[in-house]
JSON list of C-alpha atoms and ligand atoms in Angstrom, two decimals:
[
{"chain": "A", "resi": 26, "resn": "MET", "atom": "CA", "xyz": [-82.08, 59.88, -9.65]},
{"chain": "A", "resi": 27, "resn": "ALA", "atom": "CA", "xyz": [-79.56, 57.27, -8.48]},
{"chain": "A", "resi": 28, "resn": "GLU", "atom": "CA", "xyz": [-80.05, 55.44, -5.20]},
{"chain": "A", "resi": 29, "resn": "THR", "atom": "CA", "xyz": [-77.79, 56.95, -2.53]},
{"chain": "A", "resi": 30, "resn": "THR", "atom": "CA", "xyz": [-76.92, 53.64, -0.87]},
{"chain": "A", "resi": 31, "resn": "ILE", "atom": "CA", "xyz": [-76.86, 50.10, -2.21]},
{"chain": "A", "resi": 32, "resn": "HIS", "atom": "CA", "xyz": [-76.28, 46.74, -0.60]},
{"chain": "A", "resi": 33, "resn": "ILE", "atom": "CA", "xyz": [-74.19, 44.07, -2.37]},
{"chain": "A", "resi": 34, "resn": "LEU", "atom": "CA", "xyz": [-73.71, 40.65, -0.77]},
{"chain": "A", "resi": 35, "resn": "ASP", "atom": "CA", "xyz": [-72.58, 41.48, 2.79]},
{"chain": "A", "resi": 36, "resn": "ARG", "atom": "CA", "xyz": [-71.66, 45.15, 2.38]},
{"chain": "A", "resi": 37, "resn": "ASP", "atom": "CA", "xyz": [-73.17, 48.63, 2.08]},
{"chain": "A", "resi": 38, "resn": "PHE", "atom": "CA", "xyz": [-71.96, 51.16, -0.48]},
{"chain": "A", "resi": 39, "resn": "ARG", "atom": "CA", "xyz": [-72.79, 54.85, -0.75]},
{"chain": "A", "resi": 40, "resn": "LEU", "atom": "CA", "xyz": [-73.04, 56.92, -3.94]},
{"chain": "A", "resi": 41, "resn": "SER", "atom": "CA", "xyz": [-69.71, 58.69, -4.49]},
{"chain": "A", "resi": 42, "resn": "ILE", "atom": "CA", "xyz": [-69.31, 59.57, -8.19]},
{"chain": "A", "resi": 43, "resn": "PRO", "atom": "CA", "xyz": [-72.54, 60.27, -10.07]},
{"chain": "A", "resi": 44, "resn": "GLU", "atom": "CA", "xyz": [-72.98, 59.35, -13.72]},
{"chain": "A", "resi": 45, "resn": "GLU", "atom": "CA", "xyz": [-72.83, 63.01, -14.81]},
{"chain": "A", "resi": 46, "resn": "VAL", "atom": "CA", "xyz": [-69.38, 63.46, -13.28]},
{"chain": "A", "resi": 47, "resn": "ILE", "atom": "CA", "xyz": [-68.11, 60.22, -14.83]},
{"chain": "A", "resi": 48, "resn": "GLN", "atom": "CA", "xyz": [-69.28, 61.26, -18.30]},
{"chain": "A", "resi": 49, "resn": "GLN", "atom": "CA", "xyz": [-67.84, 64.76, -17.95]},
{"chain": "A", "resi": 50, "resn": "LYS", "atom": "CA", "xyz": [-64.44, 63.35, -16.89]},
{"chain": "A", "resi": 51, "resn": "ILE", "atom": "CA", "xyz": [-64.43, 60.94, -19.85]},
{"chain": "A", "resi": 52, "resn": "LYS", "atom": "CA", "xyz": [-65.18, 63.74, -22.31]},
{"chain": "A", "resi": 53, "resn": "ALA", "atom": "CA", "xyz": [-62.29, 65.79, -20.89]},
{"chain": "A", "resi": 54, "resn": "LEU", "atom": "CA", "xyz": [-59.94, 62.81, -21.16]},
{"chain": "A", "resi": 55, "resn": "VAL", "atom": "CA", "xyz": [-60.97, 61.96, -24.68]},
{"chain": "A", "resi": 56, "resn": "THR", "atom": "CA", "xyz": [-59.96, 65.37, -26.05]},
{"chain": "A", "resi": 57, "resn": "ARG", "atom": "CA", "xyz": [-56.37, 64.58, -25.03]},
{"chain": "A", "resi": 58, "resn": "ILE", "atom": "CA", "xyz": [-56.50, 61.13, -26.61]},
{"chain": "A", "resi": 59, "resn": "ASN", "atom": "CA", "xyz": [-58.04, 62.54, -29.80]},
{"chain": "A", "resi": 60, "resn": "ASP", "atom": "CA", "xyz": [-55.23, 65.13, -30.04]},
{"chain": "A", "resi": 61, "resn": "ASP", "atom": "CA", "xyz": [-52.48, 62.54, -29.50]},
{"chain": "A", "resi": 62, "resn": "TYR", "atom": "CA", "xyz": [-53.81, 59.91, -31.93]},
{"chain": "A", "resi": 63, "resn": "ALA", "atom": "CA", "xyz": [-55.28, 62.13, -34.68]},
{"chain": "A", "resi": 64, "resn": "GLY", "atom": "CA", "xyz": [-54.97, 60.33, -38.02]},
{"chain": "A", "resi": 65, "resn": "LEU", "atom": "CA", "xyz": [-53.61, 57.14, -36.41]},
{"chain": "A", "resi": 66, "resn": "ASN", "atom": "CA", "xyz": [-55.13, 53.68, -36.05]},
{"chain": "A", "resi": 67, "resn": "PRO", "atom": "CA", "xyz": [-54.02, 52.38, -32.64]},
{"chain": "A", "resi": 68, "resn": "VAL", "atom": "CA", "xyz": [-55.08, 49.07, -31.15]},
{"chain": "A", "resi": 69, "resn": "MET", "atom": "CA", "xyz": [-57.15, 49.66, -28.04]},
{"chain": "A", "resi": 70, "resn": "VAL", "atom": "CA", "xyz": [-56.96, 46.70, -25.69]},
{"chain": "A", "resi": 71, "resn": "SER", "atom": "CA", "xyz": [-59.85, 46.79, -23.25]},
{"chain": "A", "resi": 72, "resn": "ILE", "atom": "CA", "xyz": [-59.08, 44.89, -20.08]},
{"chain": "A", "resi": 73, "resn": "LEU", "atom": "CA", "xyz": [-61.96, 42.65, -19.06]},
{"chain": "A", "resi": 74, "resn": "ASN", "atom": "CA", "xyz": [-64.02, 42.46, -17.04]},
{"chain": "A", "resi": 75, "resn": "GLY", "atom": "CA", "xyz": [-63.89, 45.84, -15.34]},
{"chain": "A", "resi": 76, "resn": "ALA", "atom": "CA", "xyz": [-63.20, 48.11, -18.31]},
{"chain": "A", "resi": 77, "resn": "PHE", "atom": "CA", "xyz": [-66.18, 47.11, -20.45]},
{"chain": "A", "resi": 78, "resn": "MET", "atom": "CA", "xyz": [-68.35, 50.10, -19.54]},
{"chain": "A", "resi": 79, "resn": "PHE", "atom": "CA", "xyz": [-65.55, 52.68, -19.64]},
{"chain": "A", "resi": 80, "resn": "THR", "atom": "CA", "xyz": [-64.43, 51.30, -23.02]},
{"chain": "A", "resi": 81, "resn": "ALA", "atom": "CA", "xyz": [-67.94, 51.50, -24.44]},
{"chain": "A", "resi": 82, "resn": "ASP", "atom": "CA", "xyz": [-68.29, 55.16, -23.43]},
{"chain": "A", "resi": 83, "resn": "LEU", "atom": "CA", "xyz": [-64.75, 56.20, -24.30]},
{"chain": "A", "resi": 84, "resn": "VAL", "atom": "CA", "xyz": [-64.68, 54.81, -27.83]},
{"chain": "A", "resi": 85, "resn": "ARG", "atom": "CA", "xyz": [-67.91, 56.55, -28.79]},
{"chain": "A", "resi": 86, "resn": "TYR", "atom": "CA", "xyz": [-66.15, 59.92, -28.48]},
{"chain": "A", "resi": 87, "resn": "LEU", "atom": "CA", "xyz": [-63.04, 59.01, -30.50]},
{"chain": "A", "resi": 88, "resn": "GLU", "atom": "CA", "xyz": [-62.32, 60.95, -33.68]},
{"chain": "A", "resi": 89, "resn": "PHE", "atom": "CA", "xyz": [-59.84, 58.43, -35.12]},
{"chain": "A", "resi": 90, "resn": "GLN", "atom": "CA", "xyz": [-60.36, 54.78, -36.04]},
{"chain": "A", "resi": 91, "resn": "PRO", "atom": "CA", "xyz": [-58.94, 52.35, -33.50]},
{"chain": "A", "resi": 92, "resn": "GLU", "atom": "CA", "xyz": [-58.93, 48.58, -33.71]},
{"chain": "A", "resi": 93, "resn": "ILE", "atom": "CA", "xyz": [-60.69, 47.45, -30.51]},
{"chain": "A", "resi": 94, "resn": "ILE", "atom": "CA", "xyz": [-59.86, 44.14, -28.86]},
{"chain": "A", "resi": 95, "resn": "PHE", "atom": "CA", "xyz": [-60.24, 42.61, -25.42]},
{"chain": "A", "resi": 96, "resn": "ALA", "atom": "CA", "xyz": [-57.92, 40.80, -23.03]},
{"chain": "A", "resi": 97, "resn": "ARG", "atom": "CA", "xyz": [-58.36, 39.53, -19.54]},
{"chain": "A", "resi": 98, "resn": "PHE", "atom": "CA", "xyz": [-56.07, 39.40, -16.54]},
{"chain": "A", "resi": 99, "resn": "SER", "atom": "CA", "xyz": [-56.90, 38.67, -12.96]},
{"chain": "A", "resi": 100, "resn": "SER", "atom": "CA", "xyz": [-55.36, 39.78, -9.69]},
{"chain": "A", "resi": 101, "resn": "TYR", "atom": "CA", "xyz": [-58.28, 40.38, -7.36]},
{"chain": "A", "resi": 102, "resn": "ASP", "atom": "CA", "xyz": [-60.10, 38.20, -4.90]},
{"chain": "A", "resi": 103, "resn": "GLY", "atom": "CA", "xyz": [-62.93, 39.99, -3.09]},
{"chain": "A", "resi": 104, "resn": "MET", "atom": "CA", "xyz": [-61.58, 43.37, -1.94]},
{"chain": "A", "resi": 105, "resn": "ASP", "atom": "CA", "xyz": [-57.88, 42.43, -1.86]},
{"chain": "A", "resi": 106, "resn": "THR", "atom": "CA", "xyz": [-55.26, 42.28, -4.56]},
{"chain": "A", "resi": 107, "resn": "THR", "atom": "CA", "xyz": [-53.44, 38.95, -4.64]},
{"chain": "A", "resi": 108, "resn": "GLY", "atom": "CA", "xyz": [-50.27, 40.48, -6.09]},
{"chain": "A", "resi": 109, "resn": "GLU", "atom": "CA", "xyz": [-50.16, 37.76, -8.73]},
{"chain": "A", "resi": 110, "resn": "VAL", "atom": "CA", "xyz": [-51.39, 38.64, -12.24]},
{"chain": "A", "resi": 111, "resn": "ARG", "atom": "CA", "xyz": [-52.78, 35.76, -14.29]},
{"chain": "A", "resi": 112, "resn": "GLU", "atom": "CA", "xyz": [-53.48, 35.97, -18.03]},
{"chain": "A", "resi": 113, "resn": "LEU", "atom": "CA", "xyz": [-56.97, 34.53, -18.52]},
{"chain": "A", "resi": 114, "resn": "MET", "atom": "CA", "xyz": [-57.50, 35.61, -22.14]},
{"chain": "A", "resi": 115, "resn": "GLY", "atom": "CA", "xyz": [-54.58, 36.82, -24.24]},
{"chain": "A", "resi": 116, "resn": "VAL", "atom": "CA", "xyz": [-54.35, 39.32, -27.08]},
{"chain": "A", "resi": 117, "resn": "THR", "atom": "CA", "xyz": [-55.56, 38.05, -30.46]},
{"chain": "A", "resi": 118, "resn": "ALA", "atom": "CA", "xyz": [-54.39, 40.87, -32.75]},
{"chain": "A", "resi": 119, "resn": "ASP", "atom": "CA", "xyz": [-50.91, 41.21, -34.26]},
{"chain": "A", "resi": 120, "resn": "LEU", "atom": "CA", "xyz": [-49.36, 44.06, -32.27]},
{"chain": "A", "resi": 121, "resn": "ARG", "atom": "CA", "xyz": [-46.09, 44.27, -34.21]},
{"chain": "A", "resi": 122, "resn": "GLY", "atom": "CA", "xyz": [-45.35, 47.89, -35.09]},
{"chain": "A", "resi": 123, "resn": "ARG", "atom": "CA", "xyz": [-48.67, 49.08, -33.70]},
{"chain": "A", "resi": 124, "resn": "ASP", "atom": "CA", "xyz": [-49.51, 51.86, -31.27]},
{"chain": "A", "resi": 125, "resn": "VAL", "atom": "CA", "xyz": [-51.34, 50.26, -28.34]},
{"chain": "A", "resi": 126, "resn": "ILE", "atom": "CA", "xyz": [-53.62, 51.92, -25.81]},
{"chain": "A", "resi": 127, "resn": "ILE", "atom": "CA", "xyz": [-54.49, 49.74, -22.84]},
{"chain": "A", "resi": 128, "resn": "VAL", "atom": "CA", "xyz": [-57.96, 50.63, -21.56]},
{"chain": "A", "resi": 129, "resn": "GLU", "atom": "CA", "xyz": [-58.30, 49.81, -17.87]},
{"chain": "A", "resi": 130, "resn": "ASP", "atom": "CA", "xyz": [-61.01, 50.49, -15.31]},
{"chain": "A", "resi": 131, "resn": "ILE", "atom": "CA", "xyz": [-58.84, 51.42, -12.34]},
{"chain": "A", "resi": 132, "resn": "VAL", "atom": "CA", "xyz": [-55.16, 51.51, -11.40]},
{"chain": "A", "resi": 133, "resn": "ASP", "atom": "CA", "xyz": [-54.90, 50.59, -7.74]},
{"chain": "A", "resi": 134, "resn": "THR", "atom": "CA", "xyz": [-51.55, 49.13, -6.61]},
{"chain": "A", "resi": 135, "resn": "GLY", "atom": "CA", "xyz": [-50.51, 49.33, -10.28]},
{"chain": "A", "resi": 136, "resn": "LEU", "atom": "CA", "xyz": [-49.35, 45.70, -10.23]},
{"chain": "A", "resi": 137, "resn": "THR", "atom": "CA", "xyz": [-51.69, 44.58, -13.00]},
{"chain": "A", "resi": 138, "resn": "MET", "atom": "CA", "xyz": [-50.55, 47.25, -15.46]},
{"chain": "A", "resi": 139, "resn": "TYR", "atom": "CA", "xyz": [-46.92, 46.91, -14.35]},
{"chain": "A", "resi": 140, "resn": "ASN", "atom": "CA", "xyz": [-47.01, 43.21, -15.27]},
{"chain": "A", "resi": 141, "resn": "VAL", "atom": "CA", "xyz": [-49.13, 43.61, -18.39]},
{"chain": "A", "resi": 142, "resn": "LEU", "atom": "CA", "xyz": [-47.15, 46.44, -20.05]},
{"chain": "A", "resi": 143, "resn": "PRO", "atom": "CA", "xyz": [-44.04, 44.35, -20.83]},
{"chain": "A", "resi": 144, "resn": "LYS", "atom": "CA", "xyz": [-46.23, 41.61, -22.34]},
{"chain": "A", "resi": 145, "resn": "PHE", "atom": "CA", "xyz": [-47.47, 44.06, -24.98]},
{"chain": "A", "resi": 146, "resn": "LYS", "atom": "CA", "xyz": [-43.99, 45.35, -25.62]},
{"chain": "A", "resi": 147, "resn": "HIS", "atom": "CA", "xyz": [-42.75, 41.78, -26.14]},
{"chain": "A", "resi": 148, "resn": "LEU", "atom": "CA", "xyz": [-45.51, 41.30, -28.71]},
{"chain": "A", "resi": 149, "resn": "GLY", "atom": "CA", "xyz": [-43.76, 44.01, -30.75]},
{"chain": "A", "resi": 150, "resn": "ALA", "atom": "CA", "xyz": [-45.92, 47.07, -30.10]},
{"chain": "A", "resi": 151, "resn": "LYS", "atom": "CA", "xyz": [-44.34, 50.33, -31.29]},
{"chain": "A", "resi": 152, "resn": "SER", "atom": "CA", "xyz": [-45.78, 52.25, -28.35]},
{"chain": "A", "resi": 153, "resn": "VAL", "atom": "CA", "xyz": [-47.90, 51.28, -25.35]},
{"chain": "A", "resi": 154, "resn": "LYS", "atom": "CA", "xyz": [-49.90, 53.77, -23.30]},
{"chain": "A", "resi": 155, "resn": "ILE", "atom": "CA", "xyz": [-52.35, 53.29, -20.46]},
{"chain": "A", "resi": 156, "resn": "ALA", "atom": "CA", "xyz": [-55.78, 54.94, -20.31]},
{"chain": "A", "resi": 157, "resn": "CYS", "atom": "CA", "xyz": [-57.74, 54.37, -17.12]},
{"chain": "A", "resi": 158, "resn": "MET", "atom": "CA", "xyz": [-61.02, 55.64, -15.82]},
{"chain": "A", "resi": 159, "resn": "LEU", "atom": "CA", "xyz": [-59.82, 55.88, -12.23]},
{"chain": "A", "resi": 160, "resn": "GLN", "atom": "CA", "xyz": [-56.64, 55.79, -10.21]},
{"chain": "A", "resi": 161, "resn": "LYS", "atom": "CA", "xyz": [-55.94, 55.57, -6.48]},
{"chain": "A", "resi": 162, "resn": "PRO", "atom": "CA", "xyz": [-52.57, 57.43, -6.43]},
{"chain": "A", "resi": 163, "resn": "GLU", "atom": "CA", "xyz": [-51.97, 56.76, -2.72]},
{"chain": "A", "resi": 164, "resn": "LYS", "atom": "CA", "xyz": [-52.01, 53.01, -3.28]},
{"chain": "A", "resi": 165, "resn": "LEU", "atom": "CA", "xyz": [-49.55, 52.89, -6.17]},
{"chain": "A", "resi": 166, "resn": "ARG", "atom": "CA", "xyz": [-46.82, 50.39, -5.24]},
{"chain": "A", "resi": 167, "resn": "VAL", "atom": "CA", "xyz": [-44.78, 50.28, -8.46]},
{"chain": "A", "resi": 168, "resn": "ASP", "atom": "CA", "xyz": [-43.07, 52.70, -10.82]},
{"chain": "A", "resi": 169, "resn": "LEU", "atom": "CA", "xyz": [-45.85, 53.05, -13.38]},
{"chain": "A", "resi": 170, "resn": "LYS", "atom": "CA", "xyz": [-46.64, 55.87, -15.80]},
{"chain": "A", "resi": 171, "resn": "VAL", "atom": "CA", "xyz": [-50.38, 56.22, -16.32]},
{"chain": "A", "resi": 172, "resn": "ASP", "atom": "CA", "xyz": [-50.68, 58.25, -19.52]},
{"chain": "A", "resi": 173, "resn": "TYR", "atom": "CA", "xyz": [-54.39, 59.04, -19.39]},
{"chain": "A", "resi": 174, "resn": "CYS", "atom": "CA", "xyz": [-56.51, 59.01, -16.24]},
{"chain": "A", "resi": 175, "resn": "ALA", "atom": "CA", "xyz": [-60.03, 60.42, -16.17]},
{"chain": "A", "resi": 176, "resn": "HIS", "atom": "CA", "xyz": [-60.33, 60.80, -12.39]},
{"chain": "A", "resi": 177, "resn": "GLU", "atom": "CA", "xyz": [-58.27, 60.25, -9.23]},
{"chain": "A", "resi": 178, "resn": "ILE", "atom": "CA", "xyz": [-59.94, 58.85, -6.13]},
{"chain": "A", "resi": 179, "resn": "PRO", "atom": "CA", "xyz": [-59.01, 58.21, -2.49]},
{"chain": "A", "resi": 180, "resn": "ASN", "atom": "CA", "xyz": [-57.96, 54.89, -1.08]},
{"chain": "A", "resi": 181, "resn": "ASP", "atom": "CA", "xyz": [-61.42, 53.30, -0.85]},
{"chain": "A", "resi": 182, "resn": "PHE", "atom": "CA", "xyz": [-62.99, 50.22, -2.39]},
{"chain": "A", "resi": 183, "resn": "ILE", "atom": "CA", "xyz": [-65.59, 51.11, -5.01]},
{"chain": "A", "resi": 184, "resn": "VAL", "atom": "CA", "xyz": [-68.16, 49.39, -7.20]},
{"chain": "A", "resi": 185, "resn": "GLY", "atom": "CA", "xyz": [-70.27, 50.37, -10.20]},
{"chain": "A", "resi": 186, "resn": "TYR", "atom": "CA", "xyz": [-69.50, 51.53, -13.72]},
{"chain": "A", "resi": 187, "resn": "GLY", "atom": "CA", "xyz": [-67.94, 48.15, -14.54]},
{"chain": "A", "resi": 188, "resn": "LEU", "atom": "CA", "xyz": [-66.26, 47.62, -11.18]},
{"chain": "A", "resi": 189, "resn": "ASP", "atom": "CA", "xyz": [-67.39, 44.74, -9.01]},
{"chain": "A", "resi": 190, "resn": "TYR", "atom": "CA", "xyz": [-67.48, 43.32, -5.53]},
{"chain": "A", "resi": 191, "resn": "ASN", "atom": "CA", "xyz": [-67.16, 39.55, -5.99]},
{"chain": "A", "resi": 192, "resn": "GLY", "atom": "CA", "xyz": [-68.78, 39.78, -9.43]},
{"chain": "A", "resi": 193, "resn": "PHE", "atom": "CA", "xyz": [-71.68, 42.04, -8.48]},
{"chain": "A", "resi": 194, "resn": "GLY", "atom": "CA", "xyz": [-72.27, 45.78, -8.88]},
{"chain": "A", "resi": 195, "resn": "ARG", "atom": "CA", "xyz": [-70.80, 46.18, -12.37]},
{"chain": "A", "resi": 196, "resn": "ASN", "atom": "CA", "xyz": [-74.10, 47.29, -13.90]},
{"chain": "A", "resi": 197, "resn": "TYR", "atom": "CA", "xyz": [-74.53, 50.55, -11.97]},
{"chain": "A", "resi": 198, "resn": "ARG", "atom": "CA", "xyz": [-74.03, 53.69, -14.05]},
{"chain": "A", "resi": 199, "resn": "ASP", "atom": "CA", "xyz": [-72.82, 55.59, -10.95]},
{"chain": "A", "resi": 200, "resn": "ILE", "atom": "CA", "xyz": [-69.88, 54.71, -8.69]},
{"chain": "A", "resi": 201, "resn": "TYR", "atom": "CA", "xyz": [-70.38, 53.70, -5.05]},
{"chain": "A", "resi": 202, "resn": "THR", "atom": "CA", "xyz": [-67.85, 53.54, -2.20]},
{"chain": "A", "resi": 203, "resn": "ALA", "atom": "CA", "xyz": [-67.80, 50.77, 0.42]},
{"chain": "A", "resi": 204, "resn": "VAL", "atom": "CA", "xyz": [-69.01, 51.91, 3.81]},
{"chain": "A", "resi": 205, "resn": "GLU", "atom": "CA", "xyz": [-66.55, 50.87, 6.52]},
{"chain": "A", "resi": 206, "resn": "THR", "atom": "CA", "xyz": [-67.97, 48.34, 8.96]},
{"chain": "A", "resi": 207, "resn": "GLN", "atom": "CA", "xyz": [-67.15, 48.79, 12.66]},
{"chain": "B", "resi": 23, "resn": "LIG", "atom": "P1", "xyz": [-54.00, 46.78, -9.31]},
{"chain": "B", "resi": 23, "resn": "LIG", "atom": "O1", "xyz": [-53.26, 45.65, -9.96]},
{"chain": "B", "resi": 23, "resn": "LIG", "atom": "O2", "xyz": [-53.84, 46.74, -7.81]},
{"chain": "B", "resi": 23, "resn": "LIG", "atom": "O3", "xyz": [-53.65, 48.14, -9.87]},
{"chain": "B", "resi": 23, "resn": "LIG", "atom": "O4", "xyz": [-55.52, 46.52, -9.51]},
{"chain": "B", "resi": 23, "resn": "LIG", "atom": "C1", "xyz": [-56.11, 46.59, -10.70]},
{"chain": "B", "resi": 23, "resn": "LIG", "atom": "C2", "xyz": [-57.42, 45.84, -10.79]},
{"chain": "B", "resi": 23, "resn": "LIG", "atom": "O5", "xyz": [-58.01, 45.57, -9.52]},
{"chain": "B", "resi": 23, "resn": "LIG", "atom": "C3", "xyz": [-58.41, 46.70, -11.52]},
{"chain": "B", "resi": 23, "resn": "LIG", "atom": "O6", "xyz": [-58.36, 46.43, -12.88]},
{"chain": "B", "resi": 23, "resn": "LIG", "atom": "C4", "xyz": [-59.73, 46.30, -10.91]},
{"chain": "B", "resi": 23, "resn": "LIG", "atom": "O7", "xyz": [-60.29, 45.24, -11.66]},
{"chain": "B", "resi": 23, "resn": "LIG", "atom": "C5", "xyz": [-59.40, 45.83, -9.53]},
{"chain": "B", "resi": 23, "resn": "LIG", "atom": "N1", "xyz": [-59.71, 46.87, -8.52]},
{"chain": "B", "resi": 23, "resn": "LIG", "atom": "C6", "xyz": [-58.85, 47.75, -7.96]},
{"chain": "B", "resi": 23, "resn": "LIG", "atom": "N2", "xyz": [-59.46, 48.57, -7.09]},
{"chain": "B", "resi": 23, "resn": "LIG", "atom": "C7", "xyz": [-60.76, 48.21, -7.12]},
{"chain": "B", "resi": 23, "resn": "LIG", "atom": "C8", "xyz": [-61.94, 48.71, -6.44]},
{"chain": "B", "resi": 23, "resn": "LIG", "atom": "O8", "xyz": [-61.93, 49.66, -5.63]},
{"chain": "B", "resi": 23, "resn": "LIG", "atom": "N3", "xyz": [-63.11, 48.08, -6.75]},
{"chain": "B", "resi": 23, "resn": "LIG", "atom": "C9", "xyz": [-63.20, 47.05, -7.63]},
{"chain": "B", "resi": 23, "resn": "LIG", "atom": "N4", "xyz": [-62.13, 46.56, -8.29]},
{"chain": "B", "resi": 23, "resn": "LIG", "atom": "C10", "xyz": [-60.92, 47.13, -8.02]},
{"chain": "B", "resi": 24, "resn": "LIG", "atom": "MG1", "xyz": [-59.63, 45.57, -14.13]}
]
């Protein structure tokens, strides 16, 4: 049984999405991806650091053979988005003429994906789609099409399942929501 509350650095978090729910949502999502990419060999670009756990679970259910690579962008400092997206580790594969699936942990304001999408298109990708574990639809600030989303959540800050609070909390298999401080 997962702990119902955890403490990370200076904040408390309460259990909000248990492992079983996460896995069930991923399985439902993967059937759509398997249908759309049957017989194809897309490049899946997993966005570090947050998407490492989602990527590891997602790819194990795929029924086609993707090339899997990693890239890293940064926009967050603590619990706030900085609005500026920096490329910390670029794409190493040749994307020309390839179908690309960006694998992201969470789409929040959408700024990261909004800025990253054109980069992949400029590298010559034939198609680029976004697959995310979570999305906070109320916080979306840009015109962004999220092609595959396993689960929508409210406007709260969360940790666990790859997501962090200042680098900590990524290892939890369940997802926890920050408890508001008075
Ligand atoms: P966006 O650019 O605002 O859409 O934010 C995207 C990135 O911010 C995600 O890839 C996450 O790494 C991070 N992020 C957004 N919301 C949360 C959260 O609730 N907890 C931890 N990280 C988050
Ligand atoms: Mg991320």
